[in-house]
PDB file of C-alpha atoms in Angstrom:
ATOM      1  CA  MET A   9       3.052  11.133  -1.886  1.00 35.00           C
ATOM      2  CA  ASN A  10       5.516   9.938   0.708  1.00 37.00           C
ATOM      3  CA  SER A  11       4.165   9.437   4.207  1.00 37.00           C
ATOM      4  CA  VAL A  12       7.294  11.178   5.549  1.00 38.00           C
ATOM      5  CA  THR A  13       7.919  14.680   4.296  1.00 39.00           C
ATOM      6  CA  SER A  14      11.022  16.827   4.500  1.00 38.00           C
ATOM      7  CA  HIS A  15       9.473  19.277   6.955  1.00 37.00           C
ATOM      8  CA  GLU A  16       8.288  16.589   9.379  1.00 40.00           C
ATOM      9  CA  ARG A  17      11.508  16.142  11.305  1.00 43.00           C
ATOM     10  CA  GLN A  18      12.066  15.027  14.844  1.00 45.00           C
ATOM     11  CA  VAL A  19      14.129  12.782  17.048  1.00 49.00           C
ATOM     12  CA  ALA A  20      12.804   9.219  16.902  1.00 54.00           C
ATOM     13  CA  PRO A  21      10.383   8.530  19.761  1.00 58.00           C
ATOM     14  CA  ALA A  22      11.455   6.348  22.646  1.00 57.00           C
ATOM     15  CA  VAL A  23      10.165   2.788  22.460  1.00 62.00           C
ATOM     16  CA  ASN A  24       8.576   1.806  25.756  1.00 69.00           C
ATOM     17  CA  GLU A  25       6.201  -0.811  27.050  1.00 78.00           C
ATOM     18  CA  PRO A  26       2.648   0.512  26.639  1.00 85.00           C
ATOM     19  CA  ASP A  27       1.088   1.736  29.869  1.00 86.00           C
ATOM     20  CA  ILE A  28      -1.860   0.000  31.495  1.00 89.00           C
ATOM     21  CA  GLY A  29      -4.339   2.545  30.149  1.00 89.00           C
ATOM     22  CA  PHE A  30      -3.368   1.910  26.547  1.00 91.00           C
ATOM     23  CA  GLN A  31      -3.331  -1.858  27.113  1.00 92.00           C
ATOM     24  CA  ALA A  32      -6.892  -1.769  28.429  1.00 92.00           C
ATOM     25  CA  GLY A  33      -8.076   0.573  25.673  1.00 92.00           C
ATOM     26  CA  PHE A  34      -6.531  -1.517  22.924  1.00 94.00           C
ATOM     27  CA  GLY A  35      -7.982  -4.707  24.380  1.00 93.00           C
ATOM     28  CA  PHE A  36     -11.472  -3.224  24.633  1.00 94.00           C
ATOM     29  CA  TYR A  37     -11.258  -1.882  21.075  1.00 95.00           C
ATOM     30  CA  LEU A  38     -10.199  -5.276  19.728  1.00 95.00           C
ATOM     31  CA  GLY A  39     -12.950  -6.978  21.704  1.00 94.00           C
ATOM     32  CA  ILE A  40     -15.618  -4.681  20.253  1.00 94.00           C
ATOM     33  CA  VAL A  41     -14.369  -5.200  16.689  1.00 95.00           C
ATOM     34  CA  VAL A  42     -14.193  -9.004  16.846  1.00 95.00           C
ATOM     35  CA  THR A  43     -17.503  -9.276  18.693  1.00 94.00           C
ATOM     36  CA  GLY A  44     -19.147  -6.943  16.197  1.00 92.00           C
ATOM     37  CA  ILE A  45     -18.059  -9.085  13.288  1.00 93.00           C
ATOM     38  CA  MET A  46     -19.392 -12.196  15.017  1.00 92.00           C
ATOM     39  CA  ALA A  47     -22.679 -10.484  15.893  1.00 90.00           C
ATOM     40  CA  ILE A  48     -23.344  -9.284  12.346  1.00 88.00           C
ATOM     41  CA  ALA A  49     -22.437 -12.684  10.914  1.00 87.00           C
ATOM     42  CA  GLY A  50     -24.747 -14.369  13.432  1.00 86.00           C
ATOM     43  CA  LEU A  51     -27.641 -12.048  12.653  1.00 82.00           C
ATOM     44  CA  LEU A  52     -27.256 -12.571   8.926  1.00 80.00           C
ATOM     45  CA  GLY A  53     -27.199 -16.312   9.619  1.00 80.00           C
ATOM     46  CA  ASP A  54     -30.438 -15.980  11.612  1.00 78.00           C
ATOM     47  CA  VAL A  55     -28.844 -17.175  14.858  1.00 81.00           C
ATOM     48  CA  ALA A  56     -31.261 -16.974  17.763  1.00 82.00           C
ATOM     49  CA  THR A  57     -31.071 -13.887  19.969  1.00 77.00           C
ATOM     50  CA  ALA A  58     -30.660 -16.013  23.095  1.00 82.00           C
ATOM     51  CA  THR A  59     -27.632 -17.729  21.570  1.00 84.00           C
ATOM     52  CA  LEU A  60     -26.026 -14.423  20.667  1.00 82.00           C
ATOM     53  CA  LEU A  61     -26.630 -13.010  24.133  1.00 81.00           C
ATOM     54  CA  GLY A  62     -24.932 -16.042  25.606  1.00 84.00           C
ATOM     55  CA  VAL A  63     -21.876 -15.941  23.346  1.00 86.00           C
ATOM     56  CA  LEU A  64     -21.117 -12.293  22.622  1.00 86.00           C
ATOM     57  CA  PRO A  65     -20.405 -10.986  26.168  1.00 87.00           C
ATOM     58  CA  SER A  66     -17.883 -13.746  26.820  1.00 90.00           C
ATOM     59  CA  THR A  67     -16.337 -13.052  23.415  1.00 89.00           C
ATOM     60  CA  VAL A  68     -15.814  -9.389  24.287  1.00 90.00           C
ATOM     61  CA  THR A  69     -14.112 -10.368  27.543  1.00 91.00           C
ATOM     62  CA  ALA A  70     -11.921 -13.078  26.027  1.00 93.00           C
ATOM     63  CA  VAL A  71     -10.752 -10.972  23.084  1.00 93.00           C
ATOM     64  CA  ALA A  72     -10.190  -7.945  25.331  1.00 92.00           C
ATOM     65  CA  ILE A  73      -7.893 -10.028  27.540  1.00 93.00           C
ATOM     66  CA  VAL A  74      -5.975 -11.287  24.514  1.00 93.00           C
ATOM     67  CA  GLY A  75      -5.666  -7.728  23.172  1.00 91.00           C
ATOM     68  CA  HIS A  76      -4.522  -6.520  26.579  1.00 90.00           C
ATOM     69  CA  ILE A  77      -1.759  -9.137  26.679  1.00 92.00           C
ATOM     70  CA  TYR A  78      -0.698  -8.408  23.097  1.00 91.00           C
ATOM     71  CA  ALA A  79      -0.540  -4.656  23.710  1.00 90.00           C
ATOM     72  CA  LYS A  80       1.570  -5.203  26.823  1.00 89.00           C
ATOM     73  CA  ARG A  81       4.181  -7.139  24.842  1.00 88.00           C
ATOM     74  CA  ALA A  82       4.109  -4.913  21.757  1.00 88.00           C
ATOM     75  CA  ARG A  83       6.704  -2.336  22.745  1.00 87.00           C
ATOM     76  CA  GLY A  84       6.222   0.944  20.941  1.00 88.00           C
ATOM     77  CA  LEU A  85       2.736   0.038  19.664  1.00 91.00           C
ATOM     78  CA  PRO A  86       1.032   3.316  20.673  1.00 92.00           C
ATOM     79  CA  GLU A  87       3.898   5.340  19.194  1.00 90.00           C
ATOM     80  CA  ARG A  88       3.711   3.422  15.900  1.00 91.00           C
ATOM     81  CA  ILE A  89      -0.017   4.052  15.660  1.00 92.00           C
ATOM     82  CA  GLY A  90       0.183   7.636  16.848  1.00 90.00           C
ATOM     83  CA  ARG A  91       2.942   8.759  14.473  1.00 89.00           C
ATOM     84  CA  SER A  92       0.876   8.155  11.327  1.00 88.00           C
ATOM     85  CA  ARG A  93      -2.391   9.833  10.401  1.00 89.00           C
ATOM     86  CA  TRP A  94      -3.305   6.866   8.247  1.00 93.00           C
ATOM     87  CA  ARG A  95      -2.863   4.412  11.106  1.00 93.00           C
ATOM     88  CA  ARG A  96      -4.969   6.582  13.350  1.00 94.00           C
ATOM     89  CA  LEU A  97      -7.645   6.831  10.685  1.00 94.00           C
ATOM     90  CA  ALA A  98      -7.566   3.036  10.440  1.00 95.00           C
ATOM     91  CA  CYS A  99      -8.958   2.956  13.988  1.00 95.00           C
ATOM     92  CA  TYR A 100     -12.292   4.080  12.516  1.00 96.00           C
ATOM     93  CA  VAL A 101     -12.454   1.505   9.710  1.00 96.00           C
ATOM     94  CA  PRO A 102     -14.444  -1.052  11.774  1.00 95.00           C
ATOM     95  CA  ALA A 103     -17.037   1.594  12.697  1.00 94.00           C
ATOM     96  CA  ALA A 104     -17.360   2.584   9.041  1.00 94.00           C
ATOM     97  CA  ALA A 105     -17.680  -1.071   8.047  1.00 94.00           C
ATOM     98  CA  PHE A 106     -20.402  -1.680  10.645  1.00 92.00           C
ATOM     99  CA  ALA A 107     -22.274   1.401   9.402  1.00 90.00           C
ATOM    100  CA  ALA A 108     -21.989   0.164   5.823  1.00 89.00           C
ATOM    101  CA  ALA A 109     -23.340  -3.214   6.943  1.00 87.00           C
ATOM    102  CA  LEU A 110     -26.696  -1.555   7.582  1.00 80.00           C
ATOM    103  CA  SER A 111     -27.297  -1.868   3.855  1.00 77.00           C
ATOM    104  CA  LEU A 112     -27.287  -5.639   4.378  1.00 73.00           C
ATOM    105  CA  ALA A 113     -30.493  -5.402   6.407  1.00 68.00           C
ATOM    106  CA  ALA A 114     -32.439  -5.949   3.212  1.00 65.00           C
ATOM    107  CA  LEU A 115     -30.704  -9.327   2.839  1.00 65.00           C
ATOM    108  CA  ALA A 116     -31.485 -10.457   6.397  1.00 61.00           C
ATOM    109  CA  PRO A 117     -34.572 -12.516   7.228  1.00 63.00           C
ATOM    110  CA  VAL A 118     -37.639 -10.324   7.648  1.00 52.00           C
ATOM    111  CA  ASP A 119     -38.098 -11.230  11.308  1.00 56.00           C
ATOM    112  CA  ALA A 120     -34.451 -10.424  12.022  1.00 59.00           C
ATOM    113  CA  THR A 121     -34.245  -7.068  10.202  1.00 69.00           C
ATOM    114  CA  GLY A 122     -35.301  -4.987  13.213  1.00 75.00           C
ATOM    115  CA  ARG A 123     -32.785  -6.487  15.600  1.00 80.00           C
ATOM    116  CA  PHE A 124     -30.120  -6.388  12.880  1.00 82.00           C
ATOM    117  CA  VAL A 125     -30.500  -2.623  12.505  1.00 83.00           C
ATOM    118  CA  ILE A 126     -30.515  -1.994  16.266  1.00 84.00           C
ATOM    119  CA  VAL A 127     -27.491  -4.200  16.966  1.00 86.00           C
ATOM    120  CA  THR A 128     -25.548  -2.770  14.028  1.00 87.00           C
ATOM    121  CA  VAL A 129     -26.209   0.823  15.090  1.00 88.00           C
ATOM    122  CA  VAL A 130     -25.068   0.013  18.642  1.00 89.00           C
ATOM    123  CA  LEU A 131     -21.936  -1.721  17.348  1.00 91.00           C
ATOM    124  CA  THR A 132     -21.173   1.230  15.076  1.00 92.00           C
ATOM    125  CA  ALA A 133     -21.401   3.627  18.016  1.00 92.00           C
ATOM    126  CA  LEU A 134     -19.251   1.430  20.278  1.00 92.00           C
ATOM    127  CA  ALA A 135     -16.633   0.901  17.572  1.00 94.00           C
ATOM    128  CA  ALA A 136     -16.516   4.632  16.816  1.00 93.00           C
ATOM    129  CA  VAL A 137     -16.127   5.605  20.488  1.00 92.00           C
ATOM    130  CA  SER A 138     -13.475   2.963  21.181  1.00 93.00           C
ATOM    131  CA  GLY A 139     -11.687   3.873  17.925  1.00 94.00           C
ATOM    132  CA  PHE A 140     -11.656   7.521  18.931  1.00 94.00           C
ATOM    133  CA  GLY A 141     -10.257   6.585  22.321  1.00 92.00           C
ATOM    134  CA  LEU A 142      -7.512   4.472  20.749  1.00 94.00           C
ATOM    135  CA  ASP A 143      -6.699   7.265  18.303  1.00 94.00           C
ATOM    136  CA  ARG A 144      -6.375   9.833  21.089  1.00 92.00           C
ATOM    137  CA  MET A 145      -4.323   7.576  23.374  1.00 92.00           C
ATOM    138  CA  ALA A 146      -1.908   6.650  20.587  1.00 93.00           C
ATOM    139  CA  LYS A 147      -1.431  10.225  19.436  1.00 93.00           C
ATOM    140  CA  ASN A 148      -0.927  11.550  22.958  1.00 91.00           C
ATOM    141  CA  ARG A 149       1.685   8.906  23.726  1.00 92.00           C
ATOM    142  CA  TYR A 150       3.528   9.587  20.489  1.00 92.00           C
ATOM    143  CA  VAL A 151       3.630  13.310  21.262  1.00 92.00           C
ATOM    144  CA  ASP A 152       4.886  12.569  24.779  1.00 90.00           C
ATOM    145  CA  ALA A 153       7.601  10.295  23.376  1.00 90.00           C
ATOM    146  CA  ILE A 154       9.038  12.888  20.985  1.00 89.00           C
ATOM    147  CA  THR A 155       8.820  15.778  23.470  1.00 88.00           C
ATOM    148  CA  ALA A 156      10.374  14.191  26.541  1.00 86.00           C
ATOM    149  CA  ASP A 157      12.827  17.083  26.995  1.00 86.00           C
ATOM    150  CA  GLU A 158      12.212  20.026  29.304  1.00 89.00           C
ATOM    151  CA  PRO A 159      10.186  22.752  27.546  1.00 89.00           C
ATOM    152  CA  ALA A 160      11.923  26.007  26.723  1.00 87.00           C
ATOM    153  CA  ALA A 161       8.709  27.912  27.414  1.00 88.00           C
ATOM    154  CA  THR A 162       5.224  27.169  28.693  1.00 88.00           C
ATOM    155  CA  TRP A 163       2.151  29.379  28.647  1.00 88.00           C
ATOM    156  CA  PRO A 164      -1.658  29.082  28.808  1.00 86.00           C
ATOM    157  CA  TRP A 165      -3.421  29.342  25.468  1.00 84.00           C
ATOM    158  CA  GLN A 166      -6.301  31.734  25.476  1.00 80.00           C
ATOM    159  CA  ARG A 167      -7.374  32.376  21.908  1.00 75.00           C
ATOM    160  CA  SER A 168      -7.434  35.990  20.840  1.00 69.00           C
ATOM    161  CA  GLY A 169      -9.473  37.759  18.214  1.00 56.00           C
ATOM    162  CA  GLY A 170     -12.666  36.028  17.159  1.00 48.00           C
ATOM    163  CA  TRP A 171     -11.922  32.983  19.279  1.00 47.00           C
ATOM    164  CA  THR A 172     -12.420  34.649  22.682  1.00 47.00           C
ATOM    165  CA  GLY A 173     -15.130  33.527  25.029  1.00 52.00           C
ATOM    166  CA  GLU A 174     -17.209  36.719  24.650  1.00 56.00           C
ATOM    167  CA  PRO A 175     -19.442  35.524  21.754  1.00 61.00           C
ATOM    168  CA  ALA A 176     -19.983  32.129  23.382  1.00 60.00           C
ATOM    169  CA  TYR A 177     -20.858  33.815  26.678  1.00 63.00           C
ATOM    170  CA  THR A 178     -23.431  36.015  24.950  1.00 72.00           C
ATOM    171  CA  VAL A 179     -24.974  33.061  23.118  1.00 74.00           C
ATOM    172  CA  ILE A 180     -25.283  31.072  26.353  1.00 75.00           C
ATOM    173  CA  MET A 181     -27.014  33.964  28.097  1.00 76.00           C
ATOM    174  CA  ALA A 182     -29.316  34.431  25.088  1.00 82.00           C
ATOM    175  CA  PHE A 183     -30.332  30.765  25.275  1.00 78.00           C
ATOM    176  CA  MET A 184     -30.958  31.225  28.985  1.00 78.00           C
ATOM    177  CA  ILE A 185     -33.324  34.111  28.230  1.00 84.00           C
ATOM    178  CA  LEU A 186     -35.043  32.019  25.562  1.00 84.00           C
ATOM    179  CA  ALA A 187     -35.457  29.154  28.030  1.00 79.00           C
ATOM    180  CA  GLY A 188     -37.030  31.589  30.468  1.00 79.00           C
ATOM    181  CA  VAL A 189     -39.460  32.832  27.816  1.00 83.00           C
ATOM    182  CA  VAL A 190     -40.457  29.251  26.986  1.00 77.00           C
ATOM    183  CA  SER A 191     -40.944  28.508  30.687  1.00 75.00           C
ATOM    184  CA  VAL A 192     -43.239  31.526  31.068  1.00 77.00           C
ATOM    185  CA  TRP A 193     -45.175  30.486  27.974  1.00 81.00           C
ATOM    186  CA  GLN A 194     -45.687  27.059  29.558  1.00 69.00           C
ATOM    187  CA  GLY A 195     -46.995  28.643  32.744  1.00 74.00           C
ATOM    188  CA  GLU A 196     -43.862  28.580  34.907  1.00 72.00           C
ATOM    189  CA  TRP A 197     -44.036  31.968  36.669  1.00 76.00           C
ATOM    190  CA  VAL A 198     -41.200  31.453  39.119  1.00 72.00           C
ATOM    191  CA  LEU A 199     -38.116  30.141  37.324  1.00 74.00           C
ATOM    192  CA  GLY A 200     -39.115  31.589  33.931  1.00 77.00           C
ATOM    193  CA  PRO A 201     -38.890  35.292  34.880  1.00 84.00           C
ATOM    194  CA  PHE A 202     -35.788  34.558  36.957  1.00 83.00           C
ATOM    195  CA  TRP A 203     -33.849  33.143  33.990  1.00 81.00           C
ATOM    196  CA  ILE A 204     -34.990  35.991  31.744  1.00 85.00           C
ATOM    197  CA  LEU A 205     -33.859  38.610  34.257  1.00 87.00           C
ATOM    198  CA  TYR A 206     -30.601  36.783  35.032  1.00 84.00           C
ATOM    199  CA  GLY A 207     -29.634  36.422  31.361  1.00 80.00           C
ATOM    200  CA  ALA A 208     -30.464  40.038  30.562  1.00 85.00           C
ATOM    201  CA  VAL A 209     -28.516  41.382  33.550  1.00 83.00           C
ATOM    202  CA  MET A 210     -25.442  39.293  32.696  1.00 79.00           C
ATOM    203  CA  ILE A 211     -25.413  40.431  29.057  1.00 76.00           C
ATOM    204  CA  LEU A 212     -25.859  44.091  30.007  1.00 78.00           C
ATOM    205  CA  SER A 213     -23.220  43.863  32.731  1.00 74.00           C
ATOM    206  CA  ARG A 214     -20.660  42.581  30.227  1.00 65.00           C
ATOM    207  CA  ARG A 215     -21.709  45.221  27.715  1.00 65.00           C
ATOM    208  CA  TYR A 216     -21.434  48.174  30.095  1.00 64.00           C
ATOM    209  CA  GLY A 217     -18.703  46.841  32.381  1.00 58.00           C
ATOM    210  CA  TRP A 218     -20.790  46.627  35.534  1.00 58.00           C
ATOM    211  CA  TYR A 219     -18.380  44.009  36.818  1.00 53.00           C
ATOM    212  CA  ASP A 220     -14.881  42.942  35.815  1.00 48.00           C
ATOM    213  CA  LEU A 221     -14.558  39.317  34.741  1.00 48.00           C
ATOM    214  CA  ASP A 222     -10.960  38.340  34.136  1.00 46.00           C
ATOM    215  CA  GLU A 223     -10.793  37.158  30.524  1.00 44.00           C
ATOM    216  CA  THR A 224      -7.979  34.787  31.417  1.00 42.00           C
ATOM    217  CA  ASP A 225     -10.104  32.971  33.975  1.00 44.00           C
ATOM    218  CA  HIS A 226     -11.084  29.893  31.955  1.00 50.00           C
ATOM    219  CA  TRP A 227     -11.845  26.376  33.026  1.00 55.00           C
ATOM    220  CA  ASN A 228      -8.687  24.341  32.487  1.00 65.00           C
ATOM    221  CA  PRO A 229      -7.332  26.323  29.498  1.00 75.00           C
ATOM    222  CA  PRO A 230      -5.072  24.529  27.008  1.00 84.00           C
ATOM    223  CA  GLU A 231      -1.336  24.833  27.520  1.00 88.00           C
ATOM    224  CA  ILE A 232       1.340  25.325  24.879  1.00 91.00           C
ATOM    225  CA  ARG A 233       4.876  24.048  25.462  1.00 92.00           C
ATOM    226  CA  ALA A 234       7.921  24.746  23.296  1.00 91.00           C
ATOM    227  CA  HIS A 235      10.195  21.697  22.950  1.00 91.00           C
ATOM    228  CA  GLU A 236      13.231  20.853  20.858  1.00 89.00           C
ATOM    229  CA  ALA A 237      10.990  19.074  18.358  1.00 88.00           C
ATOM    230  CA  GLY A 238       8.251  21.688  18.173  1.00 89.00           C
ATOM    231  CA  LEU A 239       5.199  22.976  19.983  1.00 91.00           C
ATOM    232  CA  VAL A 240       2.815  20.827  21.997  1.00 92.00           C
ATOM    233  CA  VAL A 241      -0.760  22.046  22.378  1.00 89.00           C
ATOM    234  CA  ASP A 242      -1.920  20.217  25.484  1.00 88.00           C
ATOM    235  CA  ARG A 243      -5.671  20.044  26.061  1.00 83.00           C
ATOM    236  CA  SER A 244      -5.176  17.399  28.773  1.00 74.00           C
ATOM    237  CA  PHE A 245      -7.036  14.650  26.905  1.00 79.00           C
ATOM    238  CA  TRP A 246      -6.030  15.834  23.437  1.00 84.00           C
ATOM    239  CA  LYS A 247      -2.468  16.769  22.465  1.00 88.00           C
ATOM    240  CA  GLY A 248      -1.500  18.388  19.205  1.00 88.00           C
ATOM    241  CA  PHE A 249       2.028  18.659  17.834  1.00 90.00           C
ATOM    242  CA  VAL A 250       3.364  21.493  15.667  1.00 88.00           C
ATOM    243  CA  PRO A 251       6.890  20.787  14.308  1.00 89.00           C
ATOM    244  CA  TRP A 252       9.193  23.773  13.965  1.00 87.00           C
ATOM    245  CA  GLU A 253       9.457  23.101  10.242  1.00 86.00           C
ATOM    246  CA  THR A 254       5.832  24.238   9.849  1.00 85.00           C
ATOM    247  CA  VAL A 255       6.324  27.427  11.874  1.00 86.00           C
ATOM    248  CA  ASP A 256       7.041  30.418   9.630  1.00 85.00           C
ATOM    249  CA  GLY A 257       7.466  33.028  12.330  1.00 84.00           C
ATOM    250  CA  VAL A 258       6.569  34.403  15.734  1.00 88.00           C
ATOM    251  CA  ARG A 259       5.005  37.848  16.189  1.00 88.00           C
ATOM    252  CA  LEU A 260       4.327  39.726  19.392  1.00 86.00           C
ATOM    253  CA  THR A 261       1.861  42.617  19.202  1.00 86.00           C
ATOM    254  CA  ASP A 262       0.234  44.777  21.841  1.00 86.00           C
ATOM    255  CA  ASP A 263      -2.672  42.329  22.074  1.00 86.00           C
ATOM    256  CA  GLU A 264      -1.444  38.884  21.118  1.00 87.00           C
ATOM    257  CA  LEU A 265       1.355  36.411  20.563  1.00 88.00           C
ATOM    258  CA  VAL A 266       1.040  34.863  17.106  1.00 88.00           C
ATOM    259  CA  VAL A 267       2.751  31.671  15.983  1.00 87.00           C
ATOM    260  CA  GLU A 268       2.510  31.692  12.187  1.00 85.00           C
ATOM    261  CA  ARG A 269       2.223  28.199  10.776  1.00 83.00           C
ATOM    262  CA  ARG A 270       1.623  26.238   7.593  1.00 77.00           C
ATOM    263  CA  ARG A 271      -0.748  23.313   7.187  1.00 70.00           C
ATOM    264  CA  PHE A 272      -0.868  20.997   4.184  1.00 62.00           C
ATOM    265  CA  GLY A 273       1.666  23.232   2.423  1.00 59.00           C
ATOM    266  CA  PHE A 274      -0.495  26.365   2.657  1.00 60.00           C
ATOM    267  CA  ASP A 275       0.264  29.640   4.426  1.00 62.00           C
ATOM    268  CA  SER A 276      -2.857  31.082   5.978  1.00 61.00           C
ATOM    269  CA  GLY A 277      -3.698  33.079   9.045  1.00 64.00           C
ATOM    270  CA  PHE A 278      -6.449  30.540   9.670  1.00 72.00           C
ATOM    271  CA  PHE A 279      -3.822  28.038  10.835  1.00 77.00           C
ATOM    272  CA  ASP A 280      -1.946  30.444  13.137  1.00 82.00           C
ATOM    273  CA  LEU A 281      -1.879  29.955  16.890  1.00 85.00           C
ATOM    274  CA  ARG A 282      -3.122  33.272  18.210  1.00 87.00           C
ATOM    275  CA  CYS A 283      -2.683  33.739  21.956  1.00 87.00           C
ATOM    276  CA  ASP A 284      -4.125  36.544  24.040  1.00 84.00           C
ATOM    277  CA  ARG A 285      -1.107  38.413  25.399  1.00 86.00           C
ATOM    278  CA  SER A 286      -2.892  39.299  28.640  1.00 83.00           C
ATOM    279  CA  ALA A 287      -3.055  35.605  29.556  1.00 83.00           C
ATOM    280  CA  ILE A 288       0.736  35.201  29.282  1.00 86.00           C
ATOM    281  CA  GLU A 289       2.739  36.160  32.345  1.00 85.00           C
ATOM    282  CA  ASP A 290       5.859  37.281  30.425  1.00 87.00           C
ATOM    283  CA  ALA A 291       4.982  37.424  26.742  1.00 86.00           C
ATOM    284  CA  GLU A 292       8.321  38.949  25.699  1.00 89.00           C
ATOM    285  CA  ALA A 293      10.301  36.158  27.374  1.00 91.00           C
ATOM    286  CA  VAL A 294       8.070  33.538  25.735  1.00 89.00           C
ATOM    287  CA  SER A 295       8.510  35.160  22.324  1.00 89.00           C
ATOM    288  CA  GLU A 296      12.303  35.248  22.715  1.00 90.00           C
ATOM    289  CA  ALA A 297      12.357  31.595  23.839  1.00 89.00           C
ATOM    290  CA  LEU A 298      10.347  30.606  20.775  1.00 90.00           C
ATOM    291  CA  GLU A 299      12.716  32.430  18.433  1.00 88.00           C
ATOM    292  CA  ARG A 300      15.744  30.750  20.042  1.00 89.00           C
ATOM    293  CA  ALA A 301      14.073  27.339  19.739  1.00 88.00           C
ATOM    294  CA  ARG A 302      13.328  27.980  16.056  1.00 87.00           C
ATOM    295  CA  GLU A 303      16.931  28.976  15.409  1.00 85.00           C
ATOM    296  CA  ARG A 304      18.204  25.804  17.084  1.00 86.00           C
ATOM    297  CA  ALA A 305      15.789  23.736  14.985  1.00 82.00           C
ATOM    298  CA  GLU A 306      17.088  25.368  11.787  1.00 79.00           C
ATOM    299  CA  ARG A 307      20.683  24.499  12.707  1.00 77.00           C
ATOM    300  CA  ARG A 308      19.982  20.849  13.441  1.00 71.00           C
ATOM    301  CA  ASP A 309      20.507  18.188  10.819  1.00 48.00           C
ATOM    302  CA  PRO A 310      17.098  17.157   9.415  1.00 51.00           C
ATOM    303  CA  ARG A 311      15.809  13.729  10.348  1.00 46.00           C
ATOM    304  CA  ALA A 312      12.460  12.890   8.817  1.00 38.00           C
ATOM    305  CA  VAL A 313       9.597  11.577  10.840  1.00 41.00           C
ATOM    306  CA  GLU A 314       5.852  11.821  10.665  1.00 45.00           C
ATOM    307  CA  THR A 315       4.071  14.553  12.568  1.00 48.00           C
ATOM    308  CA  ALA A 316       1.323  13.749  15.019  1.00 51.00           C
ATOM    309  CA  GLY A 317      -0.746  16.467  13.389  1.00 55.00           C
TER     310      GLY A 317
END
């Protein structure tokens, strides 16, 4: 299967010098990977703990500096990583390799097996976290590069239907009541009854409408922007990209704005972007802007690129 499909079309991203954040993240990631390889090799070779503690920290620093310098000179590096799912998945290969290395504990000297397991688990966690950070930074920068134009429409994304905050709110209050019951059972007769009463009152107030909580009042809700290339779902630290070629239609009902989309070649309502209409200031204008953007995308000559997914 080709890595570039006919429906993944977009103007080529601008090639810029990576920003300081990506340079630092890439350097740290490279430092963790190289140091992890050295640490595992040293443990398998029964190198003394004191020796490793003296060498590994300086190795992390030295490699991180080298990676920082390389990333600064590698123009377009985050965009090249971010445009391909396979390249982003490759960010997690070192973490997977470190996790697989745990099976080598049986081959290590008996007195080194304990420290081998501990160090390997720590390295796996660090490599996974730094790999995730590199993945996110690369993807976000790729999305920014291909959507540098002014958006045709912008609106907050509050999920409608089964994705509203009502069930989560009820579950949180139920856990609060449970915590109060446990506190009472343990002999806490001050905070325990308070949390039970508070949770019960909040659930009943939502059920019977004793107070009006604006459903659109969320903490930093995601934002959706319509660009020439497609839709950007901006969660601040996590940006998703939906090319117009995967959008089958836009529907506006009394309750929601629905962007019908395909994923992996399948049409399913599960993949649709369903937005609560009450959270959108002018839902009709947004819907019309989306339709115009789709029409312009259909008239453009196709140029294949990979989607940021």
